[in-house]
Structure formats: structure tokens, C-alpha cells
Backbone as JSON Lines, residues from 0, in Angstrom:
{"i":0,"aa":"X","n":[133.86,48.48,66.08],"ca":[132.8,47.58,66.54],"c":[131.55,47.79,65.71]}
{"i":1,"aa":"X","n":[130.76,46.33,64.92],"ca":[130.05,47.28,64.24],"c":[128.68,46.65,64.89]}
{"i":2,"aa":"X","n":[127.77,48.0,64.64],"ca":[126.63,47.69,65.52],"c":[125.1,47.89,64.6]}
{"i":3,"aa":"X","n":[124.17,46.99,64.46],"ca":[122.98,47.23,63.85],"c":[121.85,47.64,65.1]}
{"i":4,"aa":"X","n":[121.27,48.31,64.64],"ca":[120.41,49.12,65.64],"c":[119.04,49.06,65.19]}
{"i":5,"aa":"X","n":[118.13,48.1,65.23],"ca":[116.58,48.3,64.73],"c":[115.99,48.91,65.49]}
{"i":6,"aa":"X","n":[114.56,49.81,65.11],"ca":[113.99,50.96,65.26],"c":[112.74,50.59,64.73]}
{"i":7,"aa":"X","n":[111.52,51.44,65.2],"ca":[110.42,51.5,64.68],"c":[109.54,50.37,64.58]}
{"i":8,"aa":"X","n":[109.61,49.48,65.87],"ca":[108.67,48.37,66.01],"c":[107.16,48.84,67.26]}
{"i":9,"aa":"X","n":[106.24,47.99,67.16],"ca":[105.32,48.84,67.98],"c":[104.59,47.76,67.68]}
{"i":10,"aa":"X","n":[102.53,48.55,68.3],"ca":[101.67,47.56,68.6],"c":[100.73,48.16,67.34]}
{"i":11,"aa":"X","n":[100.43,47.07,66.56],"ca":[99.08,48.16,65.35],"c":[98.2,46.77,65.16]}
{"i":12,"aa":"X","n":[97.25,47.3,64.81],"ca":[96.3,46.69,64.22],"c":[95.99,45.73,62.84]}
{"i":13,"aa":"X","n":[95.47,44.68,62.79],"ca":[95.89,43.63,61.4],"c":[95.0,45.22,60.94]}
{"i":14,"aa":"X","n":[96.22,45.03,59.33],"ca":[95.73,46.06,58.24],"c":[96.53,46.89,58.2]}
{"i":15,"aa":"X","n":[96.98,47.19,59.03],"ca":[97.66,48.49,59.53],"c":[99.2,48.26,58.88]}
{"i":16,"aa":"X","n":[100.11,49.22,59.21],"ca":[101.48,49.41,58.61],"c":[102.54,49.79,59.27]}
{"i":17,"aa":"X","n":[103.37,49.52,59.24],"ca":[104.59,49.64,60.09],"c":[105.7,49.99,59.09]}
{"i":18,"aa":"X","n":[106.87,50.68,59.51],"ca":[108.17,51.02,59.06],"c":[109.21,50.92,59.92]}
{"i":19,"aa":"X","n":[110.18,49.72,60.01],"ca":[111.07,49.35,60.44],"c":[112.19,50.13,59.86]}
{"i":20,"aa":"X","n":[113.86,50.29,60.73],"ca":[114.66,51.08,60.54],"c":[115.71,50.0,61.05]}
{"i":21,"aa":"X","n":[116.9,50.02,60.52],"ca":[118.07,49.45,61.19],"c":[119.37,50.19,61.0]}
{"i":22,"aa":"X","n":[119.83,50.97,61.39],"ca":[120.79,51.96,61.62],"c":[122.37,51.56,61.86]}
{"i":23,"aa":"X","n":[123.36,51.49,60.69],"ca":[124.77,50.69,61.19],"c":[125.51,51.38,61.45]}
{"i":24,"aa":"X","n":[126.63,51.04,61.99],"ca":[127.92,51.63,62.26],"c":[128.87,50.79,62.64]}
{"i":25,"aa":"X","n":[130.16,51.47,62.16],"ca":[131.35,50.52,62.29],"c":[131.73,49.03,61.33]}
{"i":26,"aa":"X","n":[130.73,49.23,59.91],"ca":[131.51,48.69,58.81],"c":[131.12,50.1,57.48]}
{"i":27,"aa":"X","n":[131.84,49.19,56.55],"ca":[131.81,50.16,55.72],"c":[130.11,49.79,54.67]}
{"i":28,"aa":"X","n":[129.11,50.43,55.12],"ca":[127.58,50.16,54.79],"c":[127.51,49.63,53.09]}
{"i":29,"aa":"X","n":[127.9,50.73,52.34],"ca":[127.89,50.18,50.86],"c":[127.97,48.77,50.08]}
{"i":30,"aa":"X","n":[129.48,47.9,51.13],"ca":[129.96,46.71,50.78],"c":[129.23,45.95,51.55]}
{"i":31,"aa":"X","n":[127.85,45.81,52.14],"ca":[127.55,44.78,53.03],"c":[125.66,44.27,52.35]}
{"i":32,"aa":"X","n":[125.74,43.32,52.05],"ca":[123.85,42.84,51.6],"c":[123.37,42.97,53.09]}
{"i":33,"aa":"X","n":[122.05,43.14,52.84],"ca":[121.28,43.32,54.34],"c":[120.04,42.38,54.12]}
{"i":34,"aa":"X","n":[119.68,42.22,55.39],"ca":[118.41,41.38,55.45],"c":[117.59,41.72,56.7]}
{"i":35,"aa":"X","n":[116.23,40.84,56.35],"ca":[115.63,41.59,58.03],"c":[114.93,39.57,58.16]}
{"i":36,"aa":"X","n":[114.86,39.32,59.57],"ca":[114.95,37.8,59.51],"c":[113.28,38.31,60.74]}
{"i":37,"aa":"X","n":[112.78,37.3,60.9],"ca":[111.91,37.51,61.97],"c":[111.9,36.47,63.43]}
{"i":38,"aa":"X","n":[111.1,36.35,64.32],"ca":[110.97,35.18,64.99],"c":[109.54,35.25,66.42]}
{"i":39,"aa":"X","n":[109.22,34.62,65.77],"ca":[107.94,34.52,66.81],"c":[108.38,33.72,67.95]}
{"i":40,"aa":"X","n":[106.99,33.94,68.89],"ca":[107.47,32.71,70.28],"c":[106.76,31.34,69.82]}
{"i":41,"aa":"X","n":[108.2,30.83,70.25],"ca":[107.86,29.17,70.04],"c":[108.17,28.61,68.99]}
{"i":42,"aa":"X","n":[108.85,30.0,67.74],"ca":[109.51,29.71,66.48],"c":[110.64,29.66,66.34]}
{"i":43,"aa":"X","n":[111.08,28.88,65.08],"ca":[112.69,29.37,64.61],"c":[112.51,30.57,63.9]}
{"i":44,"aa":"X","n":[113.6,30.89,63.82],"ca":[113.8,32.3,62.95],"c":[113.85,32.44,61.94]}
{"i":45,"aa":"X","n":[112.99,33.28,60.96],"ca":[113.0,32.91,59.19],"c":[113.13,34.2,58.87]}
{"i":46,"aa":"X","n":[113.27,33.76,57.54],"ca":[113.66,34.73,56.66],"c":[112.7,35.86,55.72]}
{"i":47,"aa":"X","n":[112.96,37.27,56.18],"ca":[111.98,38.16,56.13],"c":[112.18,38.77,54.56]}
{"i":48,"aa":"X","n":[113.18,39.46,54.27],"ca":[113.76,40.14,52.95],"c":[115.71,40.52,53.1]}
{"i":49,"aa":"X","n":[115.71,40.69,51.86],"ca":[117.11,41.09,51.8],"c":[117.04,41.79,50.18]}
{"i":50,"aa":"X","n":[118.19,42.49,50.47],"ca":[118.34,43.72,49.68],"c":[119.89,43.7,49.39]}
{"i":51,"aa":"X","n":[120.62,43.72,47.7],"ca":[121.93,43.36,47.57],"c":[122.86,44.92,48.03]}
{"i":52,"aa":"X","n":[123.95,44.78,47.77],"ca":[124.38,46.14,48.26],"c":[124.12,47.49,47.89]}
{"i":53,"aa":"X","n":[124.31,47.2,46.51],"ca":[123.75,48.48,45.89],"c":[122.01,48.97,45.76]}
{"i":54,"aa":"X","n":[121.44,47.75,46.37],"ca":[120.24,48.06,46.21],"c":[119.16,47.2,44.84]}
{"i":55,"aa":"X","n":[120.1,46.37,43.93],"ca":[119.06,46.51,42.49],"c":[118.73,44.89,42.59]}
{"i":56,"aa":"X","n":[118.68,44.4,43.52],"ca":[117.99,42.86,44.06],"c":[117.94,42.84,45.1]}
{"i":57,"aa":"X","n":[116.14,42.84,45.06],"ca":[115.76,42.12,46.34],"c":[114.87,40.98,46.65]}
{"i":58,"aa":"X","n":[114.76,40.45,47.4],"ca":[114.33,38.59,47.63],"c":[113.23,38.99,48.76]}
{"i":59,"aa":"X","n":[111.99,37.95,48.8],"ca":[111.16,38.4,50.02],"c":[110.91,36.93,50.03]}
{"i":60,"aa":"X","n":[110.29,36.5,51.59],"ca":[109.54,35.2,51.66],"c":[108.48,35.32,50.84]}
{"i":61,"aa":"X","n":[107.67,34.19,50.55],"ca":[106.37,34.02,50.44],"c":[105.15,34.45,51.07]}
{"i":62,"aa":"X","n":[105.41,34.91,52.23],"ca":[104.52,35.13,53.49],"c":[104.55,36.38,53.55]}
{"i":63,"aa":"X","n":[105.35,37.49,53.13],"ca":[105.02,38.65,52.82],"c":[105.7,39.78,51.39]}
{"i":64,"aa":"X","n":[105.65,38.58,50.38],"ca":[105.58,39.17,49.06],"c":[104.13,39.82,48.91]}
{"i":65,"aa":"X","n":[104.39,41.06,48.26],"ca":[103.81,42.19,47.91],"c":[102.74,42.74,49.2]}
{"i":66,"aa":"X","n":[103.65,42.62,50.91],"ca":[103.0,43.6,51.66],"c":[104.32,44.2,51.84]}
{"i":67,"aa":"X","n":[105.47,43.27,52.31],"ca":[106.7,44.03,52.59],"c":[107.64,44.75,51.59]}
{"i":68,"aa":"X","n":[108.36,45.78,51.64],"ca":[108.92,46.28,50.75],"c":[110.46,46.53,51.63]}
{"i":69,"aa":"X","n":[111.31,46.14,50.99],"ca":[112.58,46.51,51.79],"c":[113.6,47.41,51.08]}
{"i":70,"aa":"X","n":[114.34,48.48,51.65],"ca":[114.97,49.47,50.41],"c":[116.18,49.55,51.58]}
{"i":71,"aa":"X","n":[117.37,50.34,50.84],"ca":[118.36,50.98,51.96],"c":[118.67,52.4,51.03]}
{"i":72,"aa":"X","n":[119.46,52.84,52.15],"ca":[119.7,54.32,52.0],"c":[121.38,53.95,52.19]}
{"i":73,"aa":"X","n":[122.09,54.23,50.93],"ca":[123.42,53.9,51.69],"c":[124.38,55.35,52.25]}
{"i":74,"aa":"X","n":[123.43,56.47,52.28],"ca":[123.8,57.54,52.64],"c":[123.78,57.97,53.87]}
{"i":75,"aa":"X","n":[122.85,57.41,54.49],"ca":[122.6,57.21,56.02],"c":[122.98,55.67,56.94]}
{"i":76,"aa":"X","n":[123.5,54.98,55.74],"ca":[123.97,53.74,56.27],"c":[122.41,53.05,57.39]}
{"i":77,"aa":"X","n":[121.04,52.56,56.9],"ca":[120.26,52.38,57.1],"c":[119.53,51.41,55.81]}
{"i":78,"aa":"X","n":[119.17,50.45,57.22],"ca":[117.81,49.76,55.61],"c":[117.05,49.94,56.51]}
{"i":79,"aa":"X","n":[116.02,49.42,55.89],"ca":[114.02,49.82,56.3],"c":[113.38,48.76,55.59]}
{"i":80,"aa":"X","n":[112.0,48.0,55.72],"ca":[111.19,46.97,55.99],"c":[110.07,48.14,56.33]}
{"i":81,"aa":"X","n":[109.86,48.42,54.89],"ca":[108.17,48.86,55.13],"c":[106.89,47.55,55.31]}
{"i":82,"aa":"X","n":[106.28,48.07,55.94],"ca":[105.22,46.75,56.02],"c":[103.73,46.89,56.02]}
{"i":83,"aa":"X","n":[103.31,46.71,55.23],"ca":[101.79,46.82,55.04],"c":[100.4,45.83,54.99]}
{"i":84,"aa":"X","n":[99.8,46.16,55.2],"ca":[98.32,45.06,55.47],"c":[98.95,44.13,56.71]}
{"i":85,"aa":"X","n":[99.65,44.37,57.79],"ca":[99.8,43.62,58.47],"c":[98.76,42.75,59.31]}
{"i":86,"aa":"X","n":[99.18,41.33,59.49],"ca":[98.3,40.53,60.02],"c":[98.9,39.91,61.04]}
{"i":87,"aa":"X","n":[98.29,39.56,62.29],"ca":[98.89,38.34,63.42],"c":[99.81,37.71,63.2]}
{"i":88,"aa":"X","n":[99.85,37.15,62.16],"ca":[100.83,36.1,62.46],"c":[102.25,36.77,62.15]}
{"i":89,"aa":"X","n":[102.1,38.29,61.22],"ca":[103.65,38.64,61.49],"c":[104.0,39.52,62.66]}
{"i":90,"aa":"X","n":[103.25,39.11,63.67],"ca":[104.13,39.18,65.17],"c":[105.31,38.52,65.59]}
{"i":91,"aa":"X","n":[106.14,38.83,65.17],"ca":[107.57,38.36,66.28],"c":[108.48,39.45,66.2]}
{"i":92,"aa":"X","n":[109.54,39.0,67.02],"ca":[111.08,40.05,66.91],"c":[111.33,40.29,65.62]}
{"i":93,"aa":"X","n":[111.53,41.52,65.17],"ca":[112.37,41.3,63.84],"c":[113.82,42.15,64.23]}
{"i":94,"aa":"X","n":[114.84,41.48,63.76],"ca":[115.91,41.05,62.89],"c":[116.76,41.87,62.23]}
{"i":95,"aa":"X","n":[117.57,42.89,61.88],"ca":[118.42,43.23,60.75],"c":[119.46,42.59,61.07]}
{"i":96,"aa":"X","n":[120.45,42.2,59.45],"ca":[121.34,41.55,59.43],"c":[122.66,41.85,58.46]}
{"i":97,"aa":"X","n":[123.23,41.71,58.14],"ca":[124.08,42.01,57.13],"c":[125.95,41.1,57.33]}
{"i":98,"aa":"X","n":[125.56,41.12,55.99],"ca":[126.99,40.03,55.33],"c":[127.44,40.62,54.18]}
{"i":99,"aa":"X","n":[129.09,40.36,54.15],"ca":[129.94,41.36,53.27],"c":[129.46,40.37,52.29]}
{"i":100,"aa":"X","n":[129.75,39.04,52.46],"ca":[129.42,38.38,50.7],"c":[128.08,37.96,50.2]}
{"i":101,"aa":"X","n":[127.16,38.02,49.82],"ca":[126.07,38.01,49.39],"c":[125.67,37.08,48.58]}
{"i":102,"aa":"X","n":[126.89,36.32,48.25],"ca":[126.57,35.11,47.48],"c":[126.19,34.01,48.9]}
{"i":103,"aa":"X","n":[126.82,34.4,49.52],"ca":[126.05,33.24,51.23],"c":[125.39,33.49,51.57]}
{"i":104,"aa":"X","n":[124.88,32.27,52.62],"ca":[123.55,32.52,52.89],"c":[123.75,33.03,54.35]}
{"i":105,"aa":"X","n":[125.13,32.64,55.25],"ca":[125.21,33.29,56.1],"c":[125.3,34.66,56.68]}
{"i":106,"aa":"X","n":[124.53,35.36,57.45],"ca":[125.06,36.5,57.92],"c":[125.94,36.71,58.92]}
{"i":107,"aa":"X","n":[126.54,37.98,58.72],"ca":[127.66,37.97,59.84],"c":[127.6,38.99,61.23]}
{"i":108,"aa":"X","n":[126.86,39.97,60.79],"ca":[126.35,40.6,62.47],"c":[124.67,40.78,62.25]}
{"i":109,"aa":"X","n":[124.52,41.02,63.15],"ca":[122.68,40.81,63.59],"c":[122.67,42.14,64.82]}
{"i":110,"aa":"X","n":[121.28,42.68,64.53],"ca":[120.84,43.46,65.15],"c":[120.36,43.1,66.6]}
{"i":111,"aa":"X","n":[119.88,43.98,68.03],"ca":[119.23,42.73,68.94],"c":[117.62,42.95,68.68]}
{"i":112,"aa":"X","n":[116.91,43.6,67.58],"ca":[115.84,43.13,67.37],"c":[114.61,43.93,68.19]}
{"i":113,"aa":"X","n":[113.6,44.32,67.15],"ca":[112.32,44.85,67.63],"c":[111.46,44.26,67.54]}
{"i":114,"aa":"X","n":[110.45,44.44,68.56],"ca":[109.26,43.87,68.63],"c":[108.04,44.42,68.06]}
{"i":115,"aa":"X","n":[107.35,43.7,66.91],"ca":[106.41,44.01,66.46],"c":[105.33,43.27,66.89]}
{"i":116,"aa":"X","n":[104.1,43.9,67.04],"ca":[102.53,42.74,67.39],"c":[101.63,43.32,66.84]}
{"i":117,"aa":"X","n":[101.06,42.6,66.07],"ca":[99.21,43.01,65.31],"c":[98.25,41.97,65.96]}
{"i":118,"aa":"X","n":[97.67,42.99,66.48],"ca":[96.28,42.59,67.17],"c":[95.09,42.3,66.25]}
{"i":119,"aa":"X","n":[94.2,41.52,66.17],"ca":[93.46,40.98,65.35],"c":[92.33,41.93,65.67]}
């Protein structure tokens, strides 16, 4: 059964920084691209970063190129969504995700998601 486990969401201040965690088990971590998706209230769900398997491409939205940084550890079978200068509006659930083929855009299991909020 494989299970994504996000970690490390909380309440901080715009400016401030956060480090998200998503913890797998029950596929084999190496062969799988990861992503972290977000979703506010009253939103659809978009697309945060992704990171290829081995690590040597990664993709970010527009909305948080050069605050977010996303890396994995495939030794601990974990990715992470560092996040910095955070502001309001990236308050919502976030997301880990992961899909064996990486050429799609679909993912195939999903985490149930932490809650992040920056207070202005």
C-alpha cells in the first residue's frame, strides 16, 4: 500500500519560511517523479514544483520561482518544499504527489495534505 505522508506545515508570518516533508512508503521511491500541488479555499488545485527521479530537473510555478526550492532524498525516500519569503496568498493545503512516468502530467498517489497559513 503506498502511502505519502506530508509533514511540517504550520502558522508563520509573510517573510517567514517554512520546510515541508513528504515521507513514502510502499513503492519503490527512486523510480517515481514527485511534486507538491497546493489548494486554497475556494480554489482549484495548482501546481507547486516537481522534481524528476533522480533529482537533476526541476519545474516550479511562476508564483513561487526563486522562493520555493524543492529537492528529494532518495535515501530516506522523502521530498521537501523549502519555502521562503512567504506571503498570504501561499496559504492553502499543500499536496505531495508522485507518478512512475514523468513524461505525464498525471499523478498517481497523493498525499492527504498540510496546512500552511501566512499571516500578513
Amino acid at each position: 500500500q503506498v502511502q505519502l505522508v506530508e509533514s511540517g506545515g504550520g502558522l508563520v508570518q509573510a517573510g517567514g519560511s517554512l520546510k515541508l516533508s513528504c515521507a513514502a512508503s510502499g513503492l519503490t521511491f527512486y523510480n517515481y517523479a514527485l511534486g507538491w500541488f497546493r489548494q486554497a479555499p475556494g480554489k482549484e488545485r495548482e501546481f507547486v514544483a516537481s522534481i524528476s527521479r533522480n533529482g537533476d530537473r526541476t519545474d516550479y510555478a511562476d508564483s513561487v520561482k526563486g522562493r520555493f526550492t524543492i529537492s528529494r532524498d532518495n535515501a530516506k525516500n522523502t521530498v521537501y518544499l523549502q519555502m521562503n519569503n512567504l506571503k498570504p496568498e501561499d496559504t492553502a493545503v499543500y499536496y505531495c504527489a508522485a507518478k512512475y512516468n514523468e513524461y505525464v502530467r498525471r499523478y498517481t498517489y497523493w498525499g492527504q495534505g498540510t496546512q500552511v497559513t501566512v499571516s500578513s
